[in-house]
XYZ file of C-alpha atoms in Angstrom:
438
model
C 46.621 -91.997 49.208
C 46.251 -89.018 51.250
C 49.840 -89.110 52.818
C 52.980 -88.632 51.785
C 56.435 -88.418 53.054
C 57.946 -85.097 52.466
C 61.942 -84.051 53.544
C 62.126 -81.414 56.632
C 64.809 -79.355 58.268
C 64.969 -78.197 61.929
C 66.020 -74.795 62.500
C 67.804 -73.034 64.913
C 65.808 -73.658 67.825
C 65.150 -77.672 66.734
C 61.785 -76.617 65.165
C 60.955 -79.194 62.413
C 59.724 -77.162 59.137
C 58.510 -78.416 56.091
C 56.825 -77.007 52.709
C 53.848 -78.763 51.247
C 52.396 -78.391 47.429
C 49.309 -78.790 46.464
C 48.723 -79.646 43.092
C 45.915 -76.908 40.479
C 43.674 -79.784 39.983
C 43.333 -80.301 43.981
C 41.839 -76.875 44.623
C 42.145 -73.602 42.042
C 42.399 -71.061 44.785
C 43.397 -68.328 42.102
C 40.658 -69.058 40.257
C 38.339 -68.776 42.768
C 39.238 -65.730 43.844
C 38.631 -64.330 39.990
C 35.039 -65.660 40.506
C 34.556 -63.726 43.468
C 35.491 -60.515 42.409
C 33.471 -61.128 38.887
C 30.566 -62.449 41.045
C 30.524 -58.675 43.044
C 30.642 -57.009 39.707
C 28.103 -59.017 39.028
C 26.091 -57.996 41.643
C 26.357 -54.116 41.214
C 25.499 -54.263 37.667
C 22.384 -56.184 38.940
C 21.262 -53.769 41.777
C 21.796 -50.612 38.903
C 19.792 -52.528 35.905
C 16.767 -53.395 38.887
C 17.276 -49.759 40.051
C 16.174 -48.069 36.753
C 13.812 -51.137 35.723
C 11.793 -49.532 39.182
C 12.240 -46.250 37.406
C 10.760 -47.394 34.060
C 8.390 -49.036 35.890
C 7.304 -45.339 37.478
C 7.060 -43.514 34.360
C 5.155 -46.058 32.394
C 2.535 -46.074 35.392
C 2.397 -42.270 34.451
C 2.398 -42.364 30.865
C -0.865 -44.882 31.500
C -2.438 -42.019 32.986
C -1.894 -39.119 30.914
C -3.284 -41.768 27.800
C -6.437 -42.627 29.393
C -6.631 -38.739 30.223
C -6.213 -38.324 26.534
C -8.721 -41.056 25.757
C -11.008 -39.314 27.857
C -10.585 -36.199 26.430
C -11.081 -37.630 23.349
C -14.238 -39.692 24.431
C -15.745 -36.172 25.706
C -14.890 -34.402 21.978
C -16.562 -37.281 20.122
C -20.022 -37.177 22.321
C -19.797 -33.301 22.255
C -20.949 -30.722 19.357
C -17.283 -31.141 18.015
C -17.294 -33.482 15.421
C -14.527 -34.425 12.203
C -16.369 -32.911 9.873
C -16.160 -29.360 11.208
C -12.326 -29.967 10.802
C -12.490 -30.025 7.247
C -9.538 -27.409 6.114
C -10.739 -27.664 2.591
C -13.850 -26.425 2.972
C -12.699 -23.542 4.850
C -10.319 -23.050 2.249
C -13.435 -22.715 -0.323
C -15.380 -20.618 2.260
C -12.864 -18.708 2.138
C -12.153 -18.063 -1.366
C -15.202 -17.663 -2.108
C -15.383 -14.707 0.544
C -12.604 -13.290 -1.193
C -13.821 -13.396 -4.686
C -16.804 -11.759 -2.981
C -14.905 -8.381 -1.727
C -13.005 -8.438 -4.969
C -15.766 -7.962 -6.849
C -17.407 -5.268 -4.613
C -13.952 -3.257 -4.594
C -14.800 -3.198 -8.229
C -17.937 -2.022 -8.397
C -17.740 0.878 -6.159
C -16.842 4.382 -6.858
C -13.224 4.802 -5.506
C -11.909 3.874 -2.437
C -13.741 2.449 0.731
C -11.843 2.064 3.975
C -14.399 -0.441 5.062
C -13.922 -3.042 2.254
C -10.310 -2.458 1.800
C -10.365 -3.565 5.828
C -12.260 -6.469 5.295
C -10.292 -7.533 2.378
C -7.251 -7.296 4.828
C -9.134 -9.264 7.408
C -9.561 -12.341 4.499
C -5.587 -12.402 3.332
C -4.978 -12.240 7.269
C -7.440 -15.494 8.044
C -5.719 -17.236 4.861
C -2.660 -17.545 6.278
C -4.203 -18.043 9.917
C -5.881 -21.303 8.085
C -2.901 -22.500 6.612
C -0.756 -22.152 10.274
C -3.472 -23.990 11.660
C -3.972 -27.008 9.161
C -0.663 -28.466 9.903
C -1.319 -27.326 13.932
C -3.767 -27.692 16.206
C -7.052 -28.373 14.251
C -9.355 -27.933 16.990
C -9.548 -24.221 16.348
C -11.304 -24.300 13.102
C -14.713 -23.335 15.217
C -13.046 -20.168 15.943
C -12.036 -19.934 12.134
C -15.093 -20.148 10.791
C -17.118 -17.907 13.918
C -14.389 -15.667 11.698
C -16.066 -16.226 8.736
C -19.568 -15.999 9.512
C -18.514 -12.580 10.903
C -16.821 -11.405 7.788
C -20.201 -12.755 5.586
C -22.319 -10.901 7.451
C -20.321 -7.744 7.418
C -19.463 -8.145 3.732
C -23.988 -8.419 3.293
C -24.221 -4.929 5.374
C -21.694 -3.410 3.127
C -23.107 -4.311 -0.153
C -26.484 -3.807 0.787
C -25.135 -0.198 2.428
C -23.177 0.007 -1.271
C -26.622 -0.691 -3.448
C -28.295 1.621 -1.909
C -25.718 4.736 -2.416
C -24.504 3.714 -6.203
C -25.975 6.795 -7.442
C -23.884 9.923 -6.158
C -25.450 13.298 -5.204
C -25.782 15.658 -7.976
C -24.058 19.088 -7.706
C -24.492 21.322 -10.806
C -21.540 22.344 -12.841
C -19.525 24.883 -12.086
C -21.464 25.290 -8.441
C -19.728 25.018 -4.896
C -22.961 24.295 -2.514
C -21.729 20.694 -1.362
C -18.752 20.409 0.945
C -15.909 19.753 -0.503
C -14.295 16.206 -2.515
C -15.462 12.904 -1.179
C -14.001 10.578 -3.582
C -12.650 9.590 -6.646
C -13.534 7.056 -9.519
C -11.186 4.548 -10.392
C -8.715 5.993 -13.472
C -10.237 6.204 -17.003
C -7.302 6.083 -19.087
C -7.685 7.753 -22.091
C -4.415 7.209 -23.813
C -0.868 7.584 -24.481
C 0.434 11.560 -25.092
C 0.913 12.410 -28.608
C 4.740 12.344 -28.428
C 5.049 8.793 -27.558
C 6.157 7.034 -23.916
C 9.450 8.915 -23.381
C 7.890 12.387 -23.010
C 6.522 11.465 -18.957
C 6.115 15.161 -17.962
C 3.459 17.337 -18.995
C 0.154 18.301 -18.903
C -3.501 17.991 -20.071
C -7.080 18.851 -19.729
C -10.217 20.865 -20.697
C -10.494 24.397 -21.180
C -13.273 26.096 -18.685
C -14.716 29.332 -20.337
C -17.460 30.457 -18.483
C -19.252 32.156 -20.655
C -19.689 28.912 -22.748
C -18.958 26.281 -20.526
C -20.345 23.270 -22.567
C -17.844 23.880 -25.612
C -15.169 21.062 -25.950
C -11.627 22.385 -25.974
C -8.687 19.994 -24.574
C -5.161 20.792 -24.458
C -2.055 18.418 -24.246
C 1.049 19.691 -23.649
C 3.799 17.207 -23.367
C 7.709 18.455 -22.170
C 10.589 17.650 -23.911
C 12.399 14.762 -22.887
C 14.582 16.398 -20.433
C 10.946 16.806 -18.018
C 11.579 20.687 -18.336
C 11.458 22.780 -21.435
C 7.517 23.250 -22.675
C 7.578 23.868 -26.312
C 4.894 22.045 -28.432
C 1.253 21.185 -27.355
C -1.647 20.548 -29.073
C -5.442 21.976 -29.025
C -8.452 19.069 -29.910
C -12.064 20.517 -30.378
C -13.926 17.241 -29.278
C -12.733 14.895 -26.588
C -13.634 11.935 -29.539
C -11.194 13.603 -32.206
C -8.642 14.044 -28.815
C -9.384 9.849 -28.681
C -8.690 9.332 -32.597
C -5.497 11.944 -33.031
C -7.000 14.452 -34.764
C -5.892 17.806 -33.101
C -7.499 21.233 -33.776
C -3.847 22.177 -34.855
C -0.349 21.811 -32.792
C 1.769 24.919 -32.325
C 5.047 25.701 -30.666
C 5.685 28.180 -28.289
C 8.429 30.299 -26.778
C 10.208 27.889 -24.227
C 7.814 27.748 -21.147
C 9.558 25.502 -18.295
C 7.677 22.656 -16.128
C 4.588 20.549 -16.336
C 2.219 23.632 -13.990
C 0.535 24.764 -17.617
C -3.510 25.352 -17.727
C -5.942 26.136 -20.025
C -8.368 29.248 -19.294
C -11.120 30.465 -21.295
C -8.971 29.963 -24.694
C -5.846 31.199 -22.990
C -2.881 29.178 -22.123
C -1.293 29.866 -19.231
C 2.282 28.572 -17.868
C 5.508 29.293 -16.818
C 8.484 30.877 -19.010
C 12.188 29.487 -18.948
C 13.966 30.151 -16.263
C 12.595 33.231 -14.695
C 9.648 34.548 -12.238
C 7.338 35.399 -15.315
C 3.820 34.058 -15.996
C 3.085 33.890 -19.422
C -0.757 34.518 -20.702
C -0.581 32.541 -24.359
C -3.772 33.354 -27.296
C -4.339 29.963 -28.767
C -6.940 31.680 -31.590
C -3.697 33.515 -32.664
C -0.842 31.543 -30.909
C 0.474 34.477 -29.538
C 2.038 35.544 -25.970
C -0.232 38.590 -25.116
C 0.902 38.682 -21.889
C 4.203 38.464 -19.911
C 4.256 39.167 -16.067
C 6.437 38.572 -13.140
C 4.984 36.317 -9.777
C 6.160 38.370 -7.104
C 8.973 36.435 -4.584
C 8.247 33.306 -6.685
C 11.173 30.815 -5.810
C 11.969 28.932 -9.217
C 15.178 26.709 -10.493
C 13.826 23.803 -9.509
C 14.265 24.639 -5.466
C 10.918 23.721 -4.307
C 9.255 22.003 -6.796
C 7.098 18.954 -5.857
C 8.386 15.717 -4.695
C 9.143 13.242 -7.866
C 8.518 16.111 -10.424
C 10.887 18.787 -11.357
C 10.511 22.160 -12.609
C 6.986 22.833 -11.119
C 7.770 25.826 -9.374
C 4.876 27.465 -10.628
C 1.974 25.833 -10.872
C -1.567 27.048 -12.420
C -4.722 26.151 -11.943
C -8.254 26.508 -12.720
C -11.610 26.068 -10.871
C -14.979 27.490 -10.558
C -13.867 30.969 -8.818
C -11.391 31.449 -11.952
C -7.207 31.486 -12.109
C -4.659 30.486 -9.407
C -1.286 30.030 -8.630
C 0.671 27.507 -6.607
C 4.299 28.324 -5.966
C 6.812 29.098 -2.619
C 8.383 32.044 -1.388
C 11.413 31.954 0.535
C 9.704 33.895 3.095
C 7.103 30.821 3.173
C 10.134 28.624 3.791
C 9.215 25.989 1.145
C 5.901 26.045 2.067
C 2.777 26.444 -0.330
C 1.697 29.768 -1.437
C -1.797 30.269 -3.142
C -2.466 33.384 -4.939
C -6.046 34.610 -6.759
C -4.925 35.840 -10.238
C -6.759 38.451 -12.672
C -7.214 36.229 -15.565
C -7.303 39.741 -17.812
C -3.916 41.340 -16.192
C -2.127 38.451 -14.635
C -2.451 40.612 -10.939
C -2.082 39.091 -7.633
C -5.616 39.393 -6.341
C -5.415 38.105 -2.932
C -2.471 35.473 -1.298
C -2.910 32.565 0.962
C 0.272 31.138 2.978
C -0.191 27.592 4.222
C 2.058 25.317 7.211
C 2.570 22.612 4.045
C 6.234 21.798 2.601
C 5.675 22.346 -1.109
C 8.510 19.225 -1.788
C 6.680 17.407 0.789
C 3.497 16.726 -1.796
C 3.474 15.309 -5.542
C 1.172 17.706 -6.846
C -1.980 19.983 -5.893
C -5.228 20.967 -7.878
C -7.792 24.159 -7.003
C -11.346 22.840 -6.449
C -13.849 25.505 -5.152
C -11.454 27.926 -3.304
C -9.681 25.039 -1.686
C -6.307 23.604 -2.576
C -6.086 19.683 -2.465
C -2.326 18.028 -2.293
C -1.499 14.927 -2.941
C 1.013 12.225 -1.796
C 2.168 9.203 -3.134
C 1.455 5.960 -1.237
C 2.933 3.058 -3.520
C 3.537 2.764 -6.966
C -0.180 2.174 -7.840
C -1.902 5.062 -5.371
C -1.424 8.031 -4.467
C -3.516 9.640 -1.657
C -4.883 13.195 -1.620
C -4.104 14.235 2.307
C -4.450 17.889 2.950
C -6.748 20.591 2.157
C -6.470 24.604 2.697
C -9.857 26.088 1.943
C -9.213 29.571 1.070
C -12.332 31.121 2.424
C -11.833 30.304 5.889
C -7.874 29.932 6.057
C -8.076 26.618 7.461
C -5.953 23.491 6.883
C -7.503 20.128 7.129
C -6.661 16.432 6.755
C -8.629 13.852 4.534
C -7.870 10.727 3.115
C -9.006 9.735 -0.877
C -6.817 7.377 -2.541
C -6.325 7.663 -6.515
C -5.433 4.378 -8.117
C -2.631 5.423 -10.842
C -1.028 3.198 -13.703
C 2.867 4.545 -13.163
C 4.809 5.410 -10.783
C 4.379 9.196 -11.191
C 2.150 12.290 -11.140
C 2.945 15.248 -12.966
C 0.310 17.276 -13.194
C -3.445 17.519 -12.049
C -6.032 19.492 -13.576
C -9.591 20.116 -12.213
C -12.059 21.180 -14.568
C -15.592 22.218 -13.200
C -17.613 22.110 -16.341
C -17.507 18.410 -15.840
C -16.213 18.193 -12.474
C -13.487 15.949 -13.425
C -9.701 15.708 -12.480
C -7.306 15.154 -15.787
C -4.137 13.413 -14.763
C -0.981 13.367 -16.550
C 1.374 9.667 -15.317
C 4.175 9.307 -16.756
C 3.431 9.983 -20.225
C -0.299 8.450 -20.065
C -3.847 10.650 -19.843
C -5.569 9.904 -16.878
C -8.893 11.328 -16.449
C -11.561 10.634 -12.852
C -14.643 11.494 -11.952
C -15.063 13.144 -8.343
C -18.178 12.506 -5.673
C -18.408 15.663 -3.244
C -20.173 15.899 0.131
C -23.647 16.563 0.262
């Protein structure tokens, strides 16, 4: 039936009106109009999603490329001289060790220090860690690596071969001064602990020089009391072997003498008394002062003593010309004073009055008419810097590094019957053979 009576009104004018329903299950308009509007949505969510499927689309087109630009790459390493097997870190690793084993062992066997194989020892730590870096990196560089290597074997060759041939050191007589000056030093011979045990660190020690006999064995060790000033015992050996097995000459006190700057001069001991200017001049035949004079300007009380050791205002020393002194004035400012003594009267000869701090260096030895000072580098070396040769006034600047076993130097003493340098380190005897310029 697709009619139906339905009730009217007419209006004002006589118009007939009439509403008409039509039933949901006729036509759902409301629903229709939801599906339109979810139907647009629809349709932008579409258009986006095929939007960036074009951009995917793009970038997988490039990321094609840059692989087969990698795969050719690759292709190119394979047929070139570049193969897997010169990637092999652990090989390198071996090379390397063994390289360093290599320079360890020629450190060893020369005399002292060499700037050239302490470099190339450098050079091997530095490529270690440079191999390591690159091992978890770009492995493509281990051609450069081991170029790096090669380099450093054939280096390390020219250097031993250079060592072999100069293992044997030019031969200057005793007690002469025609070569030209210190070259080097020996690694430390350490001879033992001072005779007052480990907490006595300041002193001093050596072999007497008498130049009429120079051959004859005296050493002297003269450890401080434990407060690193007051001299007061020290002991005279008549062979270095009974100095080895502790059986002294005899051990005798003396009147308080103050800092570690003692020396030992054809049977005379020589150091510095308590707390004044005055140089004492001490008999050991009949442990006796015979002689008691004052430095002239001398600074003492500790002012400018070296750096790390205290009480070494005055210093003395011995060497092939005789007895000297090292001290400041305060006209020098702090800075070192040498003076030429008369062994006999204790007389200022002649004075020298270098540009050098005294507190700036840890200690300073007479070799030839030229003072050598030394500097600590580290714990384990100390380096001996500056020279002032007496003869011609002049100041210079080398470089030779003394391995040491402690921290600190108290004394050096050169002695030029045997041309050695006896070092007192914290408590221990050190004695070194020196190499001098030809």
């Amino acid at each position: 039936q697709l009619f139906a009576n339905v009730s009217g009104s007419a209006d004002d004018k006589g118009t007939c009106q009439c509403s008409v329903y039509l039933p949901d299950t006729t036509f759902p308009v409301q629903k229709a109009e939801q599906l339109e509007i979810i139907a647009a949505t629809l349709s932008e969510k579409f258009e986006r999603e095929l939007s960036q499927v074009r951009e995917y689309s793009k970038m997988i087109e490039l990321y094609q490329q840059q692989i087969l630009n990698l795969t050719i790459r690759v292709e190119h390493m394979e047929k070139s001289s570049v193969s897997y097997a010169q990637l092999d870190f652990q090989l390198l690793k071996v090379e390397i060790s063994d390289l360093e084993r290599l320079v360890t062992q020629l450190k060893s066997s020369l005399v002292g220090s060499n700037v050239i194989v302490e470099q190339i020892y450098l050079e091997i730590t530095n490529l270690t860690i440079l191999v390591n870096e690159l091992e978890s990196l770009d492995k493509n560089n281990v051609l450069a690596i081991r170029r790096q290597i090669v380099s450093l074997q054939n280096r390390l060759k020219e250097c031993e071969e250079g060592t072999n041939k100069t293992t044997v050191p030019p031969y200057f007589p005793p007690g002469s001064c025609i070569h030209r000056g210190l070259l080097n030093v020996s690694q430390p011979y350490i001879v033992k602990l001072n005779w007052r045990g480990f907490s006595y660190k300041y002193g001093s020690w050596g072999r007497d020089y008498s130049p009429s006999n120079p051959e004859k064995e005296v050493y002297w060790v003269a450890p401080l009391n434990t407060d690193g000033r007051y001299l007061q015992y020290y002991r005279i050996y008549s062979s270095f072997d009974n100095l080895l097995l502790f059986k002294p000459m005899y051990e005798s006190s003396i009147t308080y003498g103050e800092g570690s700057g003692a020396a030992l001069y054809n049977n005379y001991l020589y150091y510095h008394a308590y707390s004044s200017r005055h140089m004492v001049k001490h008999d050991l035949k009949r442990n006796a002062m015979v002689l008691k004079k004052e430095l002239p300007d001398a600074v003492t009380g500790n002012r400018f003593s070296y750096a790390g050791v205290s009480w070494q205002d005055i210093d003395f020393a011995v060497d092939e010309s005789g007895l000297w002194v090292i001290y400041s004035t305060e006209n020098s400012m702090g800075n070192i004073v040498i003076s030429k003594l008369n062994e006999t009267t204790l007389d200022v000869l002649n004075t020298w009055q270098t540009r050098q701090y005294k507190p700036s260096v840890s200690n300073a030895f007479m070799l030839c008419g030229v003072l050598y000072a030394t500097r600590p580098m580290s714990t384990r070396k100390e380096e001996i810097f500056y020279t002032y040769d007496t003869s011609t006034g002049r100041e210079g600047r080398i470089s030779v590094i003394m391995d040491k076993k402690l921290d600190t130097i108290q004394s050096i003493d050169y002695n030029p019957t045997d041309q050695k340098l006896y070092v007192y380190n914290d408590g221990y005897l050190l004695r070194y053979d020196t190499t001098f310029q030809p």
